Structure formats: C-alpha cells, structure tokens
Coordinates of C-alpha atoms and ligand atoms in Angstrom, one line a residue:
M284 CA 119.2 82.6 -16.3
A285 CA 115.6 81.5 -16.3
L286 CA 113.2 84.3 -17.2
A287 CA 110.0 84.7 -15.3
V288 CA 108.1 85.9 -18.4
Q289 CA 106.3 83.3 -20.5
P290 CA 106.4 83.6 -24.4
Y291 CA 103.6 85.8 -25.7
T292 CA 100.7 84.1 -27.4
N293 CA 97.6 85.7 -28.8
E294 CA 95.3 83.8 -26.5
M295 CA 96.8 85.5 -23.5
D296 CA 94.8 88.0 -21.6
D297 CA 95.2 91.5 -22.7
H298 CA 95.1 92.7 -19.1
D299 CA 98.2 90.6 -18.1
P300 CA 100.9 93.2 -18.4
L301 CA 103.8 90.7 -18.5
H302 CA 102.4 89.1 -21.5
R303 CA 102.5 92.2 -23.6
P304 CA 104.5 92.2 -26.8
V305 CA 106.9 94.7 -25.3
C306 CA 107.9 92.0 -22.8
R307 CA 109.2 89.9 -25.7
L308 CA 111.4 92.9 -26.7
L309 CA 112.6 93.2 -23.1
Q310 CA 113.4 89.5 -22.9
A311 CA 115.5 89.7 -26.1
H312 CA 117.1 92.9 -24.8
Q313 CA 117.9 91.1 -21.5
A314 CA 119.6 88.3 -23.4
E315 CA 121.9 90.9 -24.9
M316 CA 122.5 92.7 -21.7
A317 CA 123.2 89.6 -19.7
S318 CA 126.8 89.6 -20.8
V319 CA 127.4 93.3 -20.8
H320 CA 129.5 94.6 -17.9
M321 CA 128.6 98.0 -16.4
R322 CA 132.4 98.7 -16.2
D323 CA 132.4 98.7 -20.0
L324 CA 129.2 100.7 -20.2
F325 CA 130.9 103.4 -18.1
V326 CA 133.9 103.4 -20.4
A327 CA 131.8 103.7 -23.5
E328 CA 129.4 106.3 -22.1
P329 CA 131.3 108.8 -19.9
E330 CA 128.1 110.8 -19.6
R331 CA 126.1 108.0 -18.0
F332 CA 125.7 109.9 -14.8
E333 CA 124.1 112.9 -16.5
R334 CA 121.9 110.6 -18.5
F335 CA 120.8 108.3 -15.7
S336 CA 120.3 110.6 -12.7
L337 CA 117.7 113.1 -11.6
Q338 CA 117.1 115.5 -8.8
V339 CA 113.6 116.1 -7.4
G340 CA 113.4 118.5 -4.5
D341 CA 115.7 117.3 -1.7
I342 CA 116.5 114.0 -3.4
L343 CA 119.2 113.1 -6.0
L344 CA 118.8 109.7 -7.6
D345 CA 121.8 108.3 -9.4
Y346 CA 120.7 105.1 -11.2
S347 CA 123.6 105.0 -13.7
K348 CA 125.1 102.0 -11.8
N349 CA 122.3 99.7 -13.2
R350 CA 122.5 97.2 -16.0
I351 CA 120.8 99.4 -18.4
T352 CA 121.2 101.4 -21.6
D353 CA 118.9 103.9 -23.2
E354 CA 117.1 101.1 -24.9
S355 CA 116.5 99.3 -21.6
M356 CA 114.9 102.4 -20.2
H357 CA 112.9 103.1 -23.3
L358 CA 111.4 99.6 -23.3
L359 CA 110.7 99.7 -19.6
M360 CA 108.9 103.0 -20.0
Q361 CA 106.9 101.5 -22.9
L362 CA 105.9 98.7 -20.6
A363 CA 104.8 101.2 -17.9
E364 CA 102.8 103.1 -20.6
E365 CA 101.2 100.0 -21.9
A366 CA 100.3 98.8 -18.5
E367 CA 98.5 102.1 -18.1
V368 CA 100.4 103.4 -15.2
P369 CA 99.3 107.0 -15.9
G370 CA 95.6 106.0 -15.9
W371 CA 95.9 104.0 -12.7
R372 CA 97.8 106.9 -11.1
E373 CA 95.0 109.3 -11.9
R374 CA 92.4 106.8 -10.6
M375 CA 94.3 106.7 -7.3
F376 CA 94.7 110.5 -7.0
S377 CA 91.1 111.1 -7.8
G378 CA 89.6 108.8 -5.2
D379 CA 88.5 105.8 -7.3
K380 CA 88.0 102.6 -5.3
I381 CA 91.1 100.9 -6.7
N382 CA 91.2 98.7 -3.6
H383 CA 88.5 96.7 -5.2
T384 CA 88.5 93.6 -2.9
E385 CA 87.7 95.9 0.0
N386 CA 85.7 98.4 -2.0
R387 CA 87.9 101.3 -0.8
A388 CA 89.6 104.3 -2.3
V389 CA 93.3 104.6 -1.7
L390 CA 93.9 108.1 -0.5
H391 CA 97.0 108.5 1.6
V392 CA 97.8 111.3 -0.9
A393 CA 94.8 113.2 0.3
L394 CA 96.3 113.2 3.8
R395 CA 99.2 115.4 2.6
N396 CA 97.3 117.3 -0.1
R397 CA 98.7 120.7 0.9
S398 CA 97.0 122.3 -2.2
N399 CA 93.7 121.5 -0.6
D400 CA 92.2 120.9 -4.0
P401 CA 89.0 118.8 -3.4
V402 CA 89.4 115.0 -3.3
V403 CA 86.0 113.4 -3.6
V404 CA 85.0 110.0 -2.1
D405 CA 81.4 108.9 -2.4
G406 CA 80.4 112.4 -3.4
E407 CA 82.1 114.1 -0.5
D408 CA 85.2 116.2 -0.5
V409 CA 87.4 114.7 2.2
M410 CA 89.8 117.6 2.5
P411 CA 87.8 119.6 5.2
K412 CA 87.8 116.6 7.6
V413 CA 91.5 115.7 6.8
N414 CA 92.4 119.3 7.7
A415 CA 90.3 119.3 10.8
V416 CA 92.0 116.3 12.2
I417 CA 95.4 117.6 11.4
E418 CA 94.5 120.8 13.3
R419 CA 93.2 118.9 16.3
M420 CA 96.3 116.8 16.4
G421 CA 98.4 119.9 16.4
A422 CA 96.4 121.6 19.1
F423 CA 96.5 118.6 21.3
A424 CA 100.2 118.0 20.8
E425 CA 100.9 121.7 21.6
R426 CA 99.1 121.3 25.0
V427 CA 101.2 118.3 25.9
R428 CA 104.4 119.8 24.6
S429 CA 103.9 123.1 26.4
G430 CA 103.1 121.4 29.6
Q431 CA 99.6 122.8 29.7
W432 CA 98.2 119.2 29.5
R433 CA 98.8 117.7 32.9
G434 CA 98.5 114.2 34.3
Y435 CA 96.0 113.3 37.1
T436 CA 98.3 114.5 39.8
G437 CA 99.1 117.8 38.1
E438 CA 102.5 116.7 36.7
R439 CA 103.6 117.4 33.1
I440 CA 103.7 114.5 30.7
T441 CA 107.3 113.2 30.2
D442 CA 106.7 110.0 28.3
V443 CA 104.4 109.1 25.4
V444 CA 103.7 105.4 24.7
N445 CA 102.2 104.4 21.3
I446 CA 100.5 101.1 21.5
G447 CA 99.9 99.7 18.0
I448 CA 101.2 97.1 15.6
G449 CA 102.0 96.8 11.9
G450 CA 100.9 99.9 10.1
S451 CA 99.9 101.5 13.4
D452 CA 103.5 101.1 14.7
L453 CA 106.1 100.8 12.0
G454 CA 105.5 104.2 10.3
P455 CA 105.4 106.5 13.3
Q456 CA 108.2 104.6 15.0
M457 CA 110.4 104.9 11.9
V458 CA 109.6 108.6 11.5
V459 CA 110.1 109.5 15.2
Q460 CA 113.4 107.8 15.1
A461 CA 114.5 109.5 11.9
L462 CA 113.6 112.9 13.2
R463 CA 115.2 112.5 16.6
P464 CA 117.3 115.6 16.1
Y465 CA 114.0 117.6 16.0
R466 CA 112.5 116.0 19.1
H467 CA 111.0 117.8 22.1
P468 CA 113.6 118.0 24.9
R469 CA 111.2 116.7 27.6
L470 CA 109.1 114.1 25.9
K471 CA 110.4 110.6 25.4
L472 CA 108.6 108.4 22.8
H473 CA 108.1 104.7 23.3
F474 CA 106.5 102.1 21.0
I475 CA 104.9 98.9 22.2
S476 CA 103.8 96.5 19.5
N477 CA 104.7 92.9 20.4
V478 CA 102.2 90.9 22.4
D479 CA 105.2 89.2 24.1
G480 CA 104.6 90.5 27.6
A481 CA 108.3 91.4 27.8
H482 CA 107.7 94.3 25.5
V483 CA 105.0 96.1 27.5
K484 CA 106.6 95.1 30.9
E485 CA 110.0 96.2 30.0
T486 CA 108.8 99.5 28.6
L487 CA 106.5 100.4 31.5
E488 CA 109.1 99.4 34.1
S489 CA 110.9 102.7 33.9
L490 CA 107.8 104.9 33.5
N491 CA 105.7 106.8 36.0
P492 CA 101.9 106.5 35.5
E493 CA 101.6 110.1 36.7
T494 CA 103.6 111.5 33.8
T495 CA 102.9 108.9 31.0
L496 CA 100.5 109.4 28.1
F497 CA 99.3 106.4 26.1
I498 CA 98.2 106.6 22.5
V499 CA 96.2 103.5 21.6
S500 CA 96.6 103.4 17.8
S501 CA 94.5 100.9 16.0
K502 CA 92.4 101.5 12.9
T503 CA 90.0 98.7 13.8
F504 CA 90.4 98.9 17.6
T505 CA 90.0 95.1 17.7
T506 CA 93.6 93.9 17.0
Q507 CA 94.4 91.3 19.5
E508 CA 98.0 92.3 20.2
T509 CA 97.2 96.0 20.6
M510 CA 94.1 95.5 22.7
T511 CA 95.9 93.1 25.0
N512 CA 98.7 95.5 25.5
A513 CA 96.3 98.5 25.9
H514 CA 94.3 96.7 28.6
Y515 CA 97.5 95.8 30.4
A516 CA 98.6 99.4 30.2
R517 CA 95.3 100.6 31.6
D518 CA 95.5 98.1 34.5
W519 CA 99.0 99.3 35.2
F520 CA 97.8 102.9 35.2
M521 CA 94.7 102.1 37.3
A522 CA 96.8 100.2 39.9
Q523 CA 98.3 103.5 40.8
S524 CA 95.7 106.1 40.0
Q525 CA 92.8 104.1 41.5
A526 CA 90.1 106.1 39.7
V527 CA 88.6 105.5 36.2
K528 CA 88.1 109.3 35.8
H529 CA 91.9 109.7 35.5
V530 CA 92.0 107.5 32.4
A531 CA 90.9 110.5 30.3
K532 CA 94.1 112.4 31.1
H533 CA 96.4 109.5 30.2
F534 CA 94.8 107.6 27.3
V535 CA 94.0 108.9 23.9
A536 CA 93.0 106.8 20.8
V537 CA 93.6 106.9 17.1
S538 CA 91.1 104.8 15.3
T539 CA 88.3 104.6 12.8
N540 CA 86.1 102.8 15.3
R541 CA 84.4 105.2 17.7
D542 CA 82.2 102.6 19.5
A543 CA 85.1 100.4 20.4
V544 CA 87.1 103.4 21.6
T545 CA 84.3 104.5 23.9
Q546 CA 83.8 101.0 25.1
F547 CA 87.5 100.8 26.1
G548 CA 86.9 103.8 28.3
I549 CA 88.6 106.5 26.3
D550 CA 86.7 109.8 26.1
P551 CA 85.6 110.2 22.4
D552 CA 86.8 113.8 22.7
N553 CA 90.3 112.3 23.0
M554 CA 89.9 110.2 19.9
F555 CA 91.6 111.2 16.7
E556 CA 89.9 109.9 13.6
F557 CA 90.9 108.5 10.3
W558 CA 89.1 106.7 7.5
D559 CA 88.8 103.4 5.8
W560 CA 90.5 104.8 2.6
V561 CA 93.7 105.1 4.6
G562 CA 95.5 101.7 4.5
G563 CA 97.3 100.7 7.7
R564 CA 100.8 100.7 6.1
Y565 CA 100.1 104.0 4.4
S566 CA 98.8 105.7 7.5
L567 CA 101.7 107.6 9.1
W568 CA 100.4 110.7 7.5
S569 CA 97.0 110.4 9.2
A570 CA 96.2 110.6 12.9
I571 CA 98.3 107.5 13.3
G572 CA 101.1 110.0 13.1
L573 CA 100.0 111.6 16.4
S574 CA 103.2 110.3 18.2
I575 CA 105.2 112.1 15.4
V576 CA 103.4 115.4 16.1
L577 CA 104.0 115.0 19.9
A578 CA 107.7 114.3 19.2
V579 CA 108.5 117.0 16.7
G580 CA 105.6 119.4 16.8
A581 CA 102.9 120.4 14.3
E582 CA 105.2 122.5 12.2
R583 CA 107.6 119.7 11.6
F584 CA 104.8 117.3 10.9
S585 CA 103.5 119.8 8.4
E586 CA 106.9 119.8 6.7
L587 CA 106.8 116.1 6.5
L588 CA 103.4 116.2 4.8
E589 CA 104.7 119.0 2.4
G590 CA 107.7 116.8 1.4
A591 CA 105.4 113.9 0.6
H592 CA 103.1 116.3 -1.3
E593 CA 106.0 117.5 -3.4
M594 CA 106.8 113.9 -4.3
D595 CA 103.1 113.3 -5.0
N596 CA 103.0 116.2 -7.4
H597 CA 106.2 115.1 -9.1
F598 CA 104.8 111.5 -9.4
R599 CA 101.5 112.8 -10.7
H600 CA 102.8 115.2 -13.4
A601 CA 106.3 114.3 -14.5
P602 CA 106.6 112.3 -17.7
L603 CA 107.3 108.6 -17.0
A604 CA 110.9 108.7 -18.2
Q605 CA 111.7 111.5 -15.8
N606 CA 109.6 110.3 -13.0
M607 CA 111.6 109.1 -10.0
P608 CA 109.1 106.6 -8.5
V609 CA 108.4 105.2 -12.0
I610 CA 112.2 104.8 -12.7
L611 CA 112.8 103.0 -9.4
A612 CA 109.8 100.8 -10.0
M613 CA 110.7 99.8 -13.5
L614 CA 114.3 99.1 -12.5
G615 CA 112.9 96.8 -9.9
V616 CA 110.7 95.1 -12.6
W617 CA 113.7 94.8 -14.9
Y618 CA 115.7 92.7 -12.3
N619 CA 112.7 90.9 -10.8
N620 CA 111.1 89.8 -14.0
F621 CA 113.9 89.7 -16.6
F622 CA 117.0 88.9 -14.6
G623 CA 115.3 86.6 -12.0
A624 CA 116.4 88.6 -9.0
E625 CA 114.4 87.8 -5.9
S626 CA 115.3 90.4 -3.5
Q627 CA 115.8 94.2 -3.0
A628 CA 118.2 95.5 -0.4
I629 CA 117.6 98.8 1.4
L630 CA 120.8 100.2 2.8
P631 CA 120.6 103.5 4.6
Y632 CA 124.0 105.0 5.6
D633 CA 122.3 106.8 8.4
H634 CA 121.8 105.8 12.0
Y635 CA 118.5 107.7 12.1
L636 CA 117.1 105.7 9.2
R637 CA 117.9 102.4 10.7
S638 CA 114.2 101.4 10.9
L639 CA 113.6 102.3 7.2
P640 CA 114.3 98.7 6.0
A641 CA 111.7 97.3 8.4
Y642 CA 109.2 99.9 7.4
L643 CA 109.7 99.2 3.7
E644 CA 109.5 95.5 4.3
Q645 CA 105.9 95.9 5.3
A646 CA 105.1 98.7 2.8
D647 CA 106.4 96.7 -0.1
M648 CA 105.9 93.0 0.8
E649 CA 102.4 93.4 2.3
S650 CA 101.4 95.4 -0.8
N651 CA 102.9 93.4 -3.6
G652 CA 103.6 90.0 -2.0
K653 CA 100.7 88.4 -3.9
S654 CA 100.1 85.7 -6.4
V655 CA 96.6 86.5 -7.6
D656 CA 96.0 89.3 -10.0
R657 CA 93.2 91.9 -9.8
E658 CA 90.8 89.6 -11.8
G659 CA 91.5 86.7 -9.5
H660 CA 93.8 84.7 -11.8
V661 CA 96.9 83.0 -10.4
V662 CA 99.8 84.8 -11.9
D663 CA 102.7 83.0 -13.7
Y664 CA 105.3 85.7 -13.3
A665 CA 107.2 87.0 -10.3
T666 CA 105.6 89.7 -8.2
G667 CA 107.0 91.7 -5.2
A668 CA 110.6 91.3 -4.3
I669 CA 111.8 90.2 -0.9
V670 CA 112.7 93.5 0.7
W671 CA 115.4 93.5 3.4
G672 CA 118.3 95.5 4.7
A673 CA 120.0 97.3 7.5
T674 CA 122.2 100.3 8.0
G675 CA 124.8 100.0 5.2
I676 CA 127.9 100.6 7.3
N677 CA 127.0 97.8 9.7
G678 CA 126.0 95.6 6.8
Q679 CA 129.5 96.0 5.3
H680 CA 130.9 94.1 8.2
A681 CA 128.2 91.5 8.0
F682 CA 126.2 90.5 4.9
Y683 CA 127.9 92.5 2.1
Q684 CA 130.1 89.5 1.4
M685 CA 127.1 88.0 -0.4
L686 CA 126.3 91.2 -2.3
H687 CA 129.9 91.2 -3.7
Q688 CA 130.7 87.6 -4.2
G689 CA 127.5 85.5 -3.7
T690 CA 125.6 83.8 -6.5
K691 CA 122.5 85.8 -6.2
M692 CA 121.7 89.1 -7.9
I693 CA 120.7 91.5 -5.2
P694 CA 119.8 95.0 -6.4
A695 CA 120.5 97.5 -3.7
D696 CA 119.3 101.0 -2.8
F697 CA 122.0 103.0 -1.0
I698 CA 120.6 106.0 0.9
V699 CA 122.7 108.8 2.6
S700 CA 122.4 112.5 3.6
I701 CA 125.0 115.0 2.5
E702 CA 124.7 117.1 5.7
P703 CA 125.5 115.1 8.8
P704 CA 123.1 115.1 11.8
T705 CA 125.9 115.9 14.2
E706 CA 129.0 118.1 14.3
L707 CA 131.2 115.0 13.9
E708 CA 132.3 115.8 10.4
G709 CA 135.1 113.2 10.4
H710 CA 132.6 110.4 11.2
H711 CA 130.5 111.6 8.3
D712 CA 133.3 111.7 5.8
I713 CA 134.2 108.1 6.7
L714 CA 130.5 107.1 6.3
M715 CA 130.3 108.9 2.9
A716 CA 133.6 107.4 1.6
N717 CA 132.2 103.9 2.4
F718 CA 128.9 104.7 0.8
L719 CA 130.7 105.7 -2.4
A720 CA 133.2 102.9 -2.3
Q721 CA 130.6 100.2 -2.0
T722 CA 128.5 101.3 -4.9
E723 CA 131.7 101.6 -7.0
A724 CA 133.0 98.2 -5.9
L725 CA 129.6 96.6 -6.6
M726 CA 129.5 98.1 -10.1
R727 CA 133.2 97.7 -11.1
G728 CA 134.4 94.7 -9.2
R729 CA 138.1 93.8 -9.5
T730 CA 139.3 91.6 -12.3
R731 CA 141.7 88.8 -11.9
E732 CA 144.5 90.8 -13.5
E733 CA 143.9 93.7 -11.2
T734 CA 143.8 91.4 -8.2
Q735 CA 147.1 89.8 -9.3
L736 CA 148.7 93.2 -9.7
E737 CA 147.6 94.4 -6.3
S738 CA 148.5 91.1 -4.5
G739 CA 152.0 91.1 -5.7
A740 CA 154.2 88.3 -7.2
V741 CA 154.1 86.1 -4.1
Q742 CA 150.4 85.8 -4.2
V743 CA 150.0 85.0 -7.9
G744 CA 148.1 81.8 -8.3
Q745 CA 147.5 81.5 -4.5
F746 CA 143.8 81.9 -3.7
I747 CA 143.7 84.5 -6.3
Q748 CA 140.2 83.5 -7.5
H749 CA 138.9 84.1 -4.0
K750 CA 139.9 87.7 -4.2
V751 CA 138.4 88.5 -7.5
F752 CA 135.2 90.6 -7.6
D753 CA 133.0 90.1 -10.6
G754 CA 131.2 93.4 -10.1
N755 CA 128.2 94.2 -12.4
H756 CA 126.0 94.3 -9.3
P757 CA 123.3 97.0 -9.7
S758 CA 122.6 99.7 -7.2
N759 CA 120.8 103.0 -6.9
A760 CA 122.4 105.9 -4.9
I761 CA 119.8 108.1 -3.2
L762 CA 121.3 111.3 -1.7
L763 CA 119.3 113.6 0.5
Q764 CA 120.7 117.1 1.2
K765 CA 119.8 116.6 4.8
L766 CA 117.4 114.3 6.7
T767 CA 114.8 117.0 7.4
P768 CA 111.1 116.3 7.9
H769 CA 110.5 117.5 4.3
A770 CA 113.2 115.3 2.8
L771 CA 111.9 112.3 4.8
G772 CA 108.4 113.0 3.5
M773 CA 109.7 112.9 0.0
L774 CA 111.7 109.7 0.5
V775 CA 108.8 107.8 2.0
A776 CA 106.4 109.0 -0.7
L777 CA 109.0 108.0 -3.3
Y778 CA 108.9 104.4 -2.1
E779 CA 105.1 104.4 -1.7
H780 CA 104.7 105.4 -5.4
K781 CA 107.3 102.9 -6.5
I782 CA 105.3 100.2 -4.8
F783 CA 102.1 101.5 -6.5
V784 CA 103.7 101.4 -10.0
Q785 CA 105.0 97.9 -9.5
G786 CA 101.6 96.8 -8.4
V787 CA 100.1 98.2 -11.6
I788 CA 102.8 96.4 -13.7
W789 CA 102.0 93.1 -12.0
N790 CA 98.3 93.8 -12.1
L791 CA 97.8 93.4 -8.4
N792 CA 95.7 95.1 -5.8
S793 CA 98.5 96.5 -3.7
Y794 CA 96.1 97.7 -1.0
D795 CA 94.5 94.6 0.5
Q796 CA 96.3 92.1 2.7
W797 CA 94.3 88.9 2.8
G798 CA 97.4 86.9 3.3
V799 CA 97.6 87.9 7.0
E800 CA 94.1 86.6 7.8
L801 CA 94.5 82.8 8.0
G802 CA 97.2 82.8 10.7
K803 CA 95.0 85.2 12.8
Q804 CA 92.0 82.8 12.5
L805 CA 94.0 79.8 13.4
A806 CA 95.6 81.5 16.4
N807 CA 92.1 82.3 17.7
R808 CA 91.2 78.6 17.4
I809 CA 94.4 77.4 19.0
L810 CA 94.4 79.9 21.9
P811 CA 91.8 78.0 24.1
E812 CA 93.3 74.7 23.1
L813 CA 96.6 75.6 24.9
H814 CA 94.7 75.1 28.1
A815 CA 92.4 72.2 27.1
D816 CA 91.9 69.4 29.6
V817 CA 92.3 66.7 27.0
P818 CA 94.9 66.2 24.3
V819 CA 94.2 68.2 21.2
G820 CA 93.8 66.1 18.0
S821 CA 92.0 68.3 15.5
H822 CA 95.1 69.6 13.6
D823 CA 97.8 67.9 11.6
A824 CA 100.2 65.6 13.5
S825 CA 102.9 68.3 13.8
T826 CA 100.6 71.0 15.1
N827 CA 98.8 68.6 17.5
A828 CA 102.0 67.3 18.9
L829 CA 103.4 70.9 19.4
I830 CA 100.2 72.0 21.1
N831 CA 100.2 69.0 23.4
H832 CA 103.9 69.4 24.1
Y833 CA 103.2 73.0 25.1
R834 CA 100.2 71.9 27.3
R835 CA 102.3 69.4 29.1
M836 CA 105.5 71.4 29.5
S837 CA 104.0 74.8 30.3
H838 CA 101.8 73.3 33.1
P839 CA 103.8 70.4 34.4
R840 CA 102.2 70.6 37.8
A841 CA 98.7 70.5 36.5
G842 CA 99.3 66.9 35.4
L843 CA 97.9 67.5 31.9
Ligands
LIG1036 C1 98.6 97.4 7.2 C2 98.0 96.3 7.8 C3 98.3 95.9 9.2 C4 97.6 96.8 10.2 C5 97.8 96.1 11.6 C6 97.2 96.9 12.7 O1 98.4 97.8 6.1 O2 96.6 96.4 7.6 O3 99.7 96.0 9.4 O4 98.1 98.1 10.2 O5 97.3 94.9 11.6 O6 95.8 97.1 12.5 P1 95.0 98.0 13.4 O7 95.4 99.4 13.1 O8 93.5 97.9 13.0 O9 95.2 97.7 14.8

C-alpha cells in the first residue's frame, strides 16, 4: 500500500512532523505489520485487552482490536512527543492565540473550567464573565421552564425554536437529542438551520406564536441562512401578535455581535453573549448551548460541563501513553498516514446518539480538512480523515458490507452505553450482542476453512470465496456506563481533544475555516444574477448555462 509519508531528508523542515526520523521507523514498522493479522496477535497476546484498554471516568476505551503492538504504540507516542503535543496542549489551555490566522485564543476549555482557575486572554481573566453568562442562562431557562416567563398573551412557552446553522446548530441539536430522557415535560425543542424554506415553514406550521420562543443563535449575527430564517420567523410572529413590543417576549439572541442583535429588534437584555475565542464548532458549551439549558435545565447542563472538564483534566495531565484523546488521535494517524486509510467511521449503537456522526463530521473535517500547514506550506502528507457514520445497528443492514468485505480500510469507532435508556432490557441485549459481534467479526473475520466447515459439504467450492471474511479491520470500542449529561460531556471533549492532537501532528491550524468562504462569496455574487434581465455570461460555461437555465425555467412566464 502506498505510504503518505515521504522519505526523510536533512533539507526537510524541522517543523514538519511527518518528516521526522521517527516516521521512518513507523514506516518500517508498518511494513512489518501490514501482513500481521490481529487474529494471530490475540492468540499470541491473551492479555491484549488489559494492555490496550483504559477507563477514564464514565468511559471505557478498548483499543486492542487495532493493528498495533507495543512497539506501534511506543513509536506513535514518540511521534506525539516530538511533534510537541504537550507544549501545544499547554498553549491551548493557557489562552495562547494558537488560532494564528484569526489571531484568536482557543478556549472552549475555559467554558467548562469548573475549577475556576484563572484563564487569561489579553491580560484579562475570562472566568468571571464565563460564569456570569452561565448563571444568566440558568436563570432565564428556569423562568421559562417554571412557566414564570409568559408569552405576549400570558400563555406559558411550550416550544423553543433554535435558529442557527453549522456550529450554532449541530452541537446543541446533537446534545438536546442525546439527553432526551432528561427533557422538560412541557417544552419541545426545534432546530431550524436550512435556508430551504421547507425547513422553517414545516417547523412553524404546527406551532403557536403565543407559546413559541425563538433563540436566534449566531456568533456573527450576519450569517445569511440564519438571518433569512430569523426574519421569516419574526414576520410569522408579527403577523399574529401585531406589535413590535411583543418581540421581546418571544425572541432572544445568542451572539458576539451586540449591535446587530439590537438592530434586529431583540432587546440586548435578552442577548446571551460569547466571545471570539470560542470557535463555532466548539461552542455548545457557551451560550450557544442555551437550547440545551432550556431542554434539560441548568443542573444537567452543569453536569455536561463537568464531564467535559473531567476529560480536559485527564487530557491535560495524563501521560501521553495513557491519555485517551492522544491514543485515539495517534491510532487515527497510524491508519491515515501509514496505512493510507482515508476515512473514519463513527458508529453509535444508541438511538439518542444518532446525530453524533453529523456533529463529528463538522468538528473533525472543518478542523483538520486542510492542505496548508501553520506556516503556509502546502503539505505533502494526508491530513484529516473523511468522517462519516450512522447508528451502528442500522448501518449493519446497510453499509457494513463494505466494512467487512470492501477493498478500503475503514477504521471504526463503536460507541454504546451499558445501561439502556429504557426499560426494554431485551432490546438492549440484542443491541449489545450486535455491537460485540461486529467488532469481533471485523477483527477476526472468517477463514476459508472455517467457512467451508460451516457451509457443509454441499457448499464446498460453491461461491465459497464470497463468504470468506478477511477480518483484520481495526475498530475501537467506546463504552459509556450510561448516556448521562456527564458522560456525554466527556465523550464530546474526548473527540475535541483527539482532533486537536491530530491537528498538532499534521501541523495545522485546526481552528480556522477559510475553506468555507469562497462558496459564500460566489453565492452572494450569483444571487442577484438569478433574476437578471439579460443572460449571464461572466462565469464558466457550465455555471453560466445552469444560471441561465434556472432563470428561464423558474420564471417561464416572465419570458426571460
Ligand atoms: C464553525 C463554523 C461555522 C459557523 C456557522 C454559523 O466552526 O465557523 O459552522 O458556526 O457558519 O456561524 P454564525 O454562528 O456566525 O452564524
């Protein structure tokens, strides 16, 4: 298999982690490991589970079903050490502006810093204002949840609609769904992100303006999709309430942009603030999590933050070789850069975690889907993996065929909770049995001889090869005791730090997202052209033709 790492030469930049001498050792080691089957490793090392698993708080990670030996882990940890993961980690925690292209600190860890130790940005300890906003969110949510906060006709709020997109949608939406068993019995949460009018229309169709509360969630408060949906929602509300003064009871904002919030007509007293050192995709811990607090209450939100803080402490202080995020990250690097794997599957065996894959797609791919390193050089090694997935049990009846018998290596994270969310124990046992069976099957496979034996004499030679499973497919098993707010906080922080470590290894700035800008700019240019009086000819032939086709076909009676 082609390796993504170039041979080391002395002229190579010292800051390029994948050209370090340890990578040559890893390359040579991969060449040895390529033909080693995990089935044989398990026979030779019966204590593999003890050696390659660890428990941190609510989370057990079994990484023994990976194509690794002690030597693999040793070399990978050496790479992490040489790439200065500990130094970068400290820089992040202490508020250095490691997002250098935007000149910003990266401090989602401060949002859940339950120790309250000072975190200083530009000479100011940010903890007092972090805590003040958390308190305001809790107090506001309590008023809505208790029924004290009333709509303009005196009715209690029954529905909360978060309008936001990307980082201002995926995190809170995923968490609210995951913590559904803890939800408030009266309040229903809705999330509108898509600018396709169907999303806002369909959501509002069943709602009553008198009992609906909107949270307009936007860091910048300029995002086209969010503002379009927010204006529509305000018009929808005004059509019934008829007075601007009622907006204050039904619209609140989460933003860093006070002026734009005021201009929209939201009372600044109903604005919940966060700061530029909170990246959108890392913002569910900030005021962007207001919908979470409304859904599950301040105490549960606090438990979520505590869980994340526990993982932060583990990540910050545990030695690299016993550090869960570092282990997950380096396993990813092992497959990505030394086995040529291109993707990473996320497979929760949990109905309530069904949005986790979509959440991690953004968290990971927007962070590490980059081809320019921190110094602006185009990299010559593979960076972030393609992250994808779905609930595992549904996947088994859909795409697992490829995991088991396809030609691509697809490392997979299997996630499950030991305690079921319902009293349907029988269902949970089936779920659990499948979870265990899949990781075993991926690892072990089934040899030709075993297949022949199982198929019986009649089948010998007949399509037998189709029924063989090569196995040797790597997976991690991640077991939570129960999907509590605390455990969820730990799980999300685990992945955040995994992404951070990989960004350090690949020498990327994981906290900007310039790659989303060009499309936005072009859309703004194209928008007026869709209604131009004359044919558009300023783009390439394909884009011109498509715009003109749209102009003709969407307004056939206008004779364009
Ligand atoms: C996340 C990204 C992006 C962002 C959205 C919404 O890291 O920056 O997904 O969250 O574009 O932006 P606003 O919150 O500013 O509306």
